[in-house]
GROMACS .gro file of C-alpha atoms in nm:
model
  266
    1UNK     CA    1  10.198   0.951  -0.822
    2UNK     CA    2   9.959   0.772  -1.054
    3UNK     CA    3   9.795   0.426  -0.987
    4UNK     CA    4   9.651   0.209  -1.259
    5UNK     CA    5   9.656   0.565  -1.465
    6UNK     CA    6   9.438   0.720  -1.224
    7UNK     CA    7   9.593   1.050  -1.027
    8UNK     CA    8   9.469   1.100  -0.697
    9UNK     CA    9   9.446   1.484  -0.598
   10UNK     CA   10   9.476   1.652  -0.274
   11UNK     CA   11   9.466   1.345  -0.089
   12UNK     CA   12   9.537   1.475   0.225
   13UNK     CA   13   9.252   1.677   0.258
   14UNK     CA   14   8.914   1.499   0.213
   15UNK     CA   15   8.664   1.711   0.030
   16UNK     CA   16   8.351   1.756   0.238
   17UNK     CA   17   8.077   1.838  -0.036
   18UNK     CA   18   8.171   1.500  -0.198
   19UNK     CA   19   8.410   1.334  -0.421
   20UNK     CA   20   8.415   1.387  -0.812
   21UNK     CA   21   8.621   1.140  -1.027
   22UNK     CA   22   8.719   1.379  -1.374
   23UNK     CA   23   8.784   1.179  -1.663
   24UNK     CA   24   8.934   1.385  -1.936
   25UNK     CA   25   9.259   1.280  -2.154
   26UNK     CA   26   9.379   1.704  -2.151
   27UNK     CA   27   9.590   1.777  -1.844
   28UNK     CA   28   9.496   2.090  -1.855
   29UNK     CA   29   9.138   2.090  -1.836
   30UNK     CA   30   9.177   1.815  -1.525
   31UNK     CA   31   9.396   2.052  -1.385
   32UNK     CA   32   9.212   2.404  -1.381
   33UNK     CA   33   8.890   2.176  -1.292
   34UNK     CA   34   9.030   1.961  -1.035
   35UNK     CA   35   9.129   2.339  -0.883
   36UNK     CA   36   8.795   2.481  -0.891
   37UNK     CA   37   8.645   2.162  -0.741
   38UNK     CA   38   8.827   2.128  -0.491
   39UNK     CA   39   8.835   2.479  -0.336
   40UNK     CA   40   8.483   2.421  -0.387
   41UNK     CA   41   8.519   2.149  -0.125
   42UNK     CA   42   8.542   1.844  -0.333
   43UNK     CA   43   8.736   1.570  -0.309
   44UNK     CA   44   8.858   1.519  -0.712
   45UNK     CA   45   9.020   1.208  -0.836
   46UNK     CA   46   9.167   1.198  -1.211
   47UNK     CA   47   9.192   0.958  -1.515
   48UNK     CA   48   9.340   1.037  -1.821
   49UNK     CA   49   9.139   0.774  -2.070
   50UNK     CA   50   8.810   0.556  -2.084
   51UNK     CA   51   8.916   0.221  -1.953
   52UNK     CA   52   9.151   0.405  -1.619
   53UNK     CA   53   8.843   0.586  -1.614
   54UNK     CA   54   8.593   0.315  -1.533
   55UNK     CA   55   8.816   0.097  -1.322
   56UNK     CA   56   8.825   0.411  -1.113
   57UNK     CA   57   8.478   0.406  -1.090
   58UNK     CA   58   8.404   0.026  -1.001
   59UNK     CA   59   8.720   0.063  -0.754
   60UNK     CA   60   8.600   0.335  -0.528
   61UNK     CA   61   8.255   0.444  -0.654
   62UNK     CA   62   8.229   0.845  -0.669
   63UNK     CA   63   7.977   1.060  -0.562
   64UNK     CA   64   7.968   1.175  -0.922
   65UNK     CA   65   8.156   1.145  -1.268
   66UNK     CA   66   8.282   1.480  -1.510
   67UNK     CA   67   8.304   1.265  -1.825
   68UNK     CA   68   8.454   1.363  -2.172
   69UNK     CA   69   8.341   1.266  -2.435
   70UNK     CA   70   8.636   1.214  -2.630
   71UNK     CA   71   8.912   0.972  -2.470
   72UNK     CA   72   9.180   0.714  -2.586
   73UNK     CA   73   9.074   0.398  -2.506
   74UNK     CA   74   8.725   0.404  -2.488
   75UNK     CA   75   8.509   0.739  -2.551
   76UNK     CA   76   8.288   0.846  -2.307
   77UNK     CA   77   7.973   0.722  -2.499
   78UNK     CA   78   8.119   0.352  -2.384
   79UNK     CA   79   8.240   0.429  -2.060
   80UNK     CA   80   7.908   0.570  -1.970
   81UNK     CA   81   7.714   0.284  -2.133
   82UNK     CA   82   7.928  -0.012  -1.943
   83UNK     CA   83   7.837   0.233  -1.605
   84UNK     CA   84   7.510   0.177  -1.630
   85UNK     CA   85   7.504  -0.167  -1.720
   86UNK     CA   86   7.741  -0.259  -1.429
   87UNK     CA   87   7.528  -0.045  -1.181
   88UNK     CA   88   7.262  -0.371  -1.219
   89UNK     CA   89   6.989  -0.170  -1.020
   90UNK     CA   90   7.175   0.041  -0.763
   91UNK     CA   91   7.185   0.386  -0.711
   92UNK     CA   92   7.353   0.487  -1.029
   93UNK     CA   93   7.638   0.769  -1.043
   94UNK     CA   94   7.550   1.075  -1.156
   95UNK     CA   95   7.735   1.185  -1.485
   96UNK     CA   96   7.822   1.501  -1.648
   97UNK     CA   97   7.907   1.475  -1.994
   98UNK     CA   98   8.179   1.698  -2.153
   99UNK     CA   99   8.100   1.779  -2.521
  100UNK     CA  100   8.250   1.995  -2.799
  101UNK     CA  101   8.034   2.281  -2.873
  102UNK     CA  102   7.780   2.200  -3.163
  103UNK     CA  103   7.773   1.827  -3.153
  104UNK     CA  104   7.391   1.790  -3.084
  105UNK     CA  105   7.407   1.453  -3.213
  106UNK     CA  106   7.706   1.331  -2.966
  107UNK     CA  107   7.544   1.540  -2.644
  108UNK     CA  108   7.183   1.334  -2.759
  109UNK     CA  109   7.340   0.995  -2.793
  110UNK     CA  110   7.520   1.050  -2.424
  111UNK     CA  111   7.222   1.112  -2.255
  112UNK     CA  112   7.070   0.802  -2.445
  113UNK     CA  113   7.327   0.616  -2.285
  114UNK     CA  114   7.269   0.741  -1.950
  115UNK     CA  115   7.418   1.066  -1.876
  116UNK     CA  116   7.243   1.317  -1.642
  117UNK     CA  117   7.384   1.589  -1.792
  118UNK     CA  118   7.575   1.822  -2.033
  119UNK     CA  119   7.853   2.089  -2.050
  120UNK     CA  120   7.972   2.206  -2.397
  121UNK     CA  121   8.319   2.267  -2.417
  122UNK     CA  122   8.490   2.568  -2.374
  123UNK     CA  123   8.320   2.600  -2.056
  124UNK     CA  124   8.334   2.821  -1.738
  125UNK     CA  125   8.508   2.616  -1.476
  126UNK     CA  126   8.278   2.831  -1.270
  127UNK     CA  127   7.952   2.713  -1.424
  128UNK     CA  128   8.077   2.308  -1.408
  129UNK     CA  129   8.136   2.377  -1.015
  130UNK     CA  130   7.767   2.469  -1.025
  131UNK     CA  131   7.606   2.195  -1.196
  132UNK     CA  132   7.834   1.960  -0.988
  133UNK     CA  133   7.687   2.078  -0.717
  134UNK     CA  134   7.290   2.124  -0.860
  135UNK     CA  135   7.320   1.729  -1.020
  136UNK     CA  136   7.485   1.621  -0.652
  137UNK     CA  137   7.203   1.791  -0.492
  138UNK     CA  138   6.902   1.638  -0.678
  139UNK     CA  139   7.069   1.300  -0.604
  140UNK     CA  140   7.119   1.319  -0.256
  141UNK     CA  141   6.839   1.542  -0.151
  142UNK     CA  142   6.599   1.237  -0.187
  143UNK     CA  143   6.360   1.470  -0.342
  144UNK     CA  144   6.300   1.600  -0.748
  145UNK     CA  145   6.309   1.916  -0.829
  146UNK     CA  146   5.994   2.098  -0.786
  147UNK     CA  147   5.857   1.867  -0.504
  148UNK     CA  148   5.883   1.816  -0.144
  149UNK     CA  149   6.167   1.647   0.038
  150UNK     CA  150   6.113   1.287   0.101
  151UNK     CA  151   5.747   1.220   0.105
  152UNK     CA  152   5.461   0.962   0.069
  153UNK     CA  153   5.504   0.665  -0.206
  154UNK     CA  154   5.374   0.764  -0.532
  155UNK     CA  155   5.147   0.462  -0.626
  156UNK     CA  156   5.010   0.498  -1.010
  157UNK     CA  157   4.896   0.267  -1.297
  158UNK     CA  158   5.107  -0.013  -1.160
  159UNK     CA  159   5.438   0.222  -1.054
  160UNK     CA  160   5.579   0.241  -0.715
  161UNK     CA  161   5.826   0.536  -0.652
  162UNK     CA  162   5.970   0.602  -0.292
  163UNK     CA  163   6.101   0.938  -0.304
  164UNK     CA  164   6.304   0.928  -0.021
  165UNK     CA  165   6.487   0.624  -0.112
  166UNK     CA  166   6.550   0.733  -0.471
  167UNK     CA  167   6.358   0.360  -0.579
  168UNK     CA  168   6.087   0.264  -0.866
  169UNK     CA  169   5.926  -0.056  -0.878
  170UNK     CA  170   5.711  -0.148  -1.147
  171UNK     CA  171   5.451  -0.449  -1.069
  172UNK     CA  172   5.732  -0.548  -0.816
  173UNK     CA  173   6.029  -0.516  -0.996
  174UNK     CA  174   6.272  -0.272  -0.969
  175UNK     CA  175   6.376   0.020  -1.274
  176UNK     CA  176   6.706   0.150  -1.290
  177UNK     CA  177   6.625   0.487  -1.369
  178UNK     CA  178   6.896   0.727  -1.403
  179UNK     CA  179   6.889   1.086  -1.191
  180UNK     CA  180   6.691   1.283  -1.411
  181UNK     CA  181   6.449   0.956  -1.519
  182UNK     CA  182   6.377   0.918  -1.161
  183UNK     CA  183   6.327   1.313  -1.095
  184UNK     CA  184   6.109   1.307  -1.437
  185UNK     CA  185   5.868   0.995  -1.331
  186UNK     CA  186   5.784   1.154  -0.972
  187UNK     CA  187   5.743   1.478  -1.178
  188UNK     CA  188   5.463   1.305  -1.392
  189UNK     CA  189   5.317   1.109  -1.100
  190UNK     CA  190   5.269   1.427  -0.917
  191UNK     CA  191   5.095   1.604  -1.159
  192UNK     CA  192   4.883   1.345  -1.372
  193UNK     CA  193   4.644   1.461  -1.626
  194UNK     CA  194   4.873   1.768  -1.733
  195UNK     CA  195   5.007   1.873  -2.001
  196UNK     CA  196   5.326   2.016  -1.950
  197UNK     CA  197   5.551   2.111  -2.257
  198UNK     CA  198   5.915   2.091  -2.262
  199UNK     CA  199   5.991   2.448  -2.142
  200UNK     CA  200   5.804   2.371  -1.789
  201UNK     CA  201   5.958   2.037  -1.716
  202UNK     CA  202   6.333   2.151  -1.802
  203UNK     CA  203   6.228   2.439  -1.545
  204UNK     CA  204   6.049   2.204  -1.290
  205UNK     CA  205   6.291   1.930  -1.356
  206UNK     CA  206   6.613   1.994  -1.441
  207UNK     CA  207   6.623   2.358  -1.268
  208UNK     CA  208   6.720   2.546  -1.579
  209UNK     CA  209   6.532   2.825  -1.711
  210UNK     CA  210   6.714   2.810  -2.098
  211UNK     CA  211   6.871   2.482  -2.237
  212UNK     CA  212   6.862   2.256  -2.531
  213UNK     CA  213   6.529   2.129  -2.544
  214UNK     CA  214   6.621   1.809  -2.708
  215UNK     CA  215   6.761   1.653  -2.323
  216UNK     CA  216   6.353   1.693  -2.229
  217UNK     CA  217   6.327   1.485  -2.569
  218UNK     CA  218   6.559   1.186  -2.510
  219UNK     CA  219   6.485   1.176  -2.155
  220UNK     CA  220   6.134   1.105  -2.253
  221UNK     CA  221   6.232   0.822  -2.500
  222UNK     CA  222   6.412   0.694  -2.243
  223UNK     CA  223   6.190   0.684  -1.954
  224UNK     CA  224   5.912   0.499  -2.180
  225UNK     CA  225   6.144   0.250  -2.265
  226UNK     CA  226   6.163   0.136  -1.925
  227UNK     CA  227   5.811   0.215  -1.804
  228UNK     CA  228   5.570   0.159  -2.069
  229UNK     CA  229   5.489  -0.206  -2.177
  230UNK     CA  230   5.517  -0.107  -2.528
  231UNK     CA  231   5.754   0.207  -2.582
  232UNK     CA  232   5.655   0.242  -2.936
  233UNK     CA  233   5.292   0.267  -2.864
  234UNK     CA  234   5.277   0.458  -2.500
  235UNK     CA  235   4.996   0.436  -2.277
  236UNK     CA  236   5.140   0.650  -1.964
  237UNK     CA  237   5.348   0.945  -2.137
  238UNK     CA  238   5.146   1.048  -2.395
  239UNK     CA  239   5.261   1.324  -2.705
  240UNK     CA  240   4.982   1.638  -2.673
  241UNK     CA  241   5.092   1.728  -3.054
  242UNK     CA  242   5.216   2.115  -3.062
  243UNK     CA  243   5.174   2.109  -2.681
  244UNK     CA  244   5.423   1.878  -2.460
  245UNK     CA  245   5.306   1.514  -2.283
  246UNK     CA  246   5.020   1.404  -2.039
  247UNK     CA  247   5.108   1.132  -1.782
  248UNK     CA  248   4.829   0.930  -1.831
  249UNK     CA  249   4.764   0.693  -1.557
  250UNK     CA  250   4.581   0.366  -1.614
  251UNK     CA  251   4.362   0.208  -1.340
  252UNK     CA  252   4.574   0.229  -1.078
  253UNK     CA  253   4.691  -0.120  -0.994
  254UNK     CA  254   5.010  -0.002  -0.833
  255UNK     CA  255   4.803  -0.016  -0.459
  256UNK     CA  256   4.818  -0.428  -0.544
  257UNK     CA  257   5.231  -0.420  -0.595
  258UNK     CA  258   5.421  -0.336  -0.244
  259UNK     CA  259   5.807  -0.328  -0.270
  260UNK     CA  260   5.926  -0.682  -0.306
  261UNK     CA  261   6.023  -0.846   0.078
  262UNK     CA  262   6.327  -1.015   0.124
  263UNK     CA  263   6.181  -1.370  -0.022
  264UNK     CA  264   6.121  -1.173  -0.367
  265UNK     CA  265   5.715  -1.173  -0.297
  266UNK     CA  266   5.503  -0.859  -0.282
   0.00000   0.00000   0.00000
């Protein structure tokens, strides 16, 4: 039976390994990836356009979202976009993209808009069950990939990062950094002065060993926007021409910027 457009699978049996809201206008592909999912030990919830889509969301927040791209309504572009903007600092929900094979230009502008990932259409039901379950981990592991679990705050050139609570302050005020912002930042802060070129921080970072290099790209661009004081002219991520980017860490002044106490003072 649906509900406000929004189809509610296997009900009865609550998924342990988390619960996956699939947004995606083709019954069929819901269908055959609602099944893998959920033998996977997921709990799946459907939607069939953009705006059923996000009211699912804001109604009963997933663990994470399988979002197409193209949807009636409102494409996935917009549903990711008002996502973000609603998430107003929290713990954001992590969000895999659907795409049609070859649209570099769509799969760049969705992680622009906040996506955490990509899977080009056709795709292996199989493989999405696995990057479910690789995104879900980074997010609730408390930990980046390529670092220890938990571990001491990362204090550098002003920048606060707890790893174990997933939170970035900046000068006292929190960043909403998506998944793979956050993992990037505590990637940087852990290895300052290096230059590490695209190839070693989509191993280190996202865990793959082959991918489209461009996602190391826009992730950068996006991560400056929200750490460096001026994004066109960045002080912290700097381009090594022909070579990757060095984290470049000013005087440290984070040491003078605690986390903010419950009367908003350092």
């Amino acid at each position: 039976m649906a509900v406000s457009n929004v189809e509610r699978t296997n009900e009865e049996s609550r998924g342990s390994q988390g619960s996956v809201l699939v947004v995606d206008d083709d019954p069929t592909v819901s269908e055959v990836v609602a099944g893998y999912l959920e033998r996977a030990g997921f709990t799946v919830r459907l939607a069939a356009d953009g705006p059923a889509g996000l009211r699912a969301a804001e109604e009963d927040r997933p663990d994470l979202m399988v979002l197409d791209l193209m949807l009636p309504g409102m494409d996935g572009l917009e549903v990711c976009r008002r996502l973000r903007a609603g998430e107003n600092g929290g713990r954001p929900v992590p969000v895999i993209m659907l795409t049609a094979r070859g649209d570099e230009d769509d799969r760049i502008l969705g992680l622009e808009v906040g996506a955490d990932d990509y899977v080009t259409k056709p795709f292996s039901p199989r493989e999405l069950v696995l990057r479910v379950r690789s995104v879900l981990r980074r997010a609730q592991a408390g930990a980046p990939a390529g670092g220890p679990e938990g571990g001491p705050l990362l204090a550098v050139a002003g920048l606060v990062l707890d790893p174990a609570a997933r939170r970035v302050h900046k000068e006292g005020r929190e960043l909403a950094l998506t998944l793979r912002e956050f993992d990037l930042l505590a990637y940087f802060l852990r290895h300052p002065g290096q230059v590490c070129d695209r190839e070693r921080l989509m191993r280190e970072v996202w865990g793959w060993d082959f991918g489209d290099l461009s996602t190391v790209t826009v992730h950068i661009r996006r991560l400056r926007g929200k750490i460096e004081d001026d994004p066109g002219s960045p002080q912290l991520i700097r381009t090594v021409w022909g070579a990757g980017y060095r984290f470049e860490p000013a005087p440290d002044t984070a040491a003078e910027h605690a986390f903010p106490t419950e009367d908003g003072h350092a």
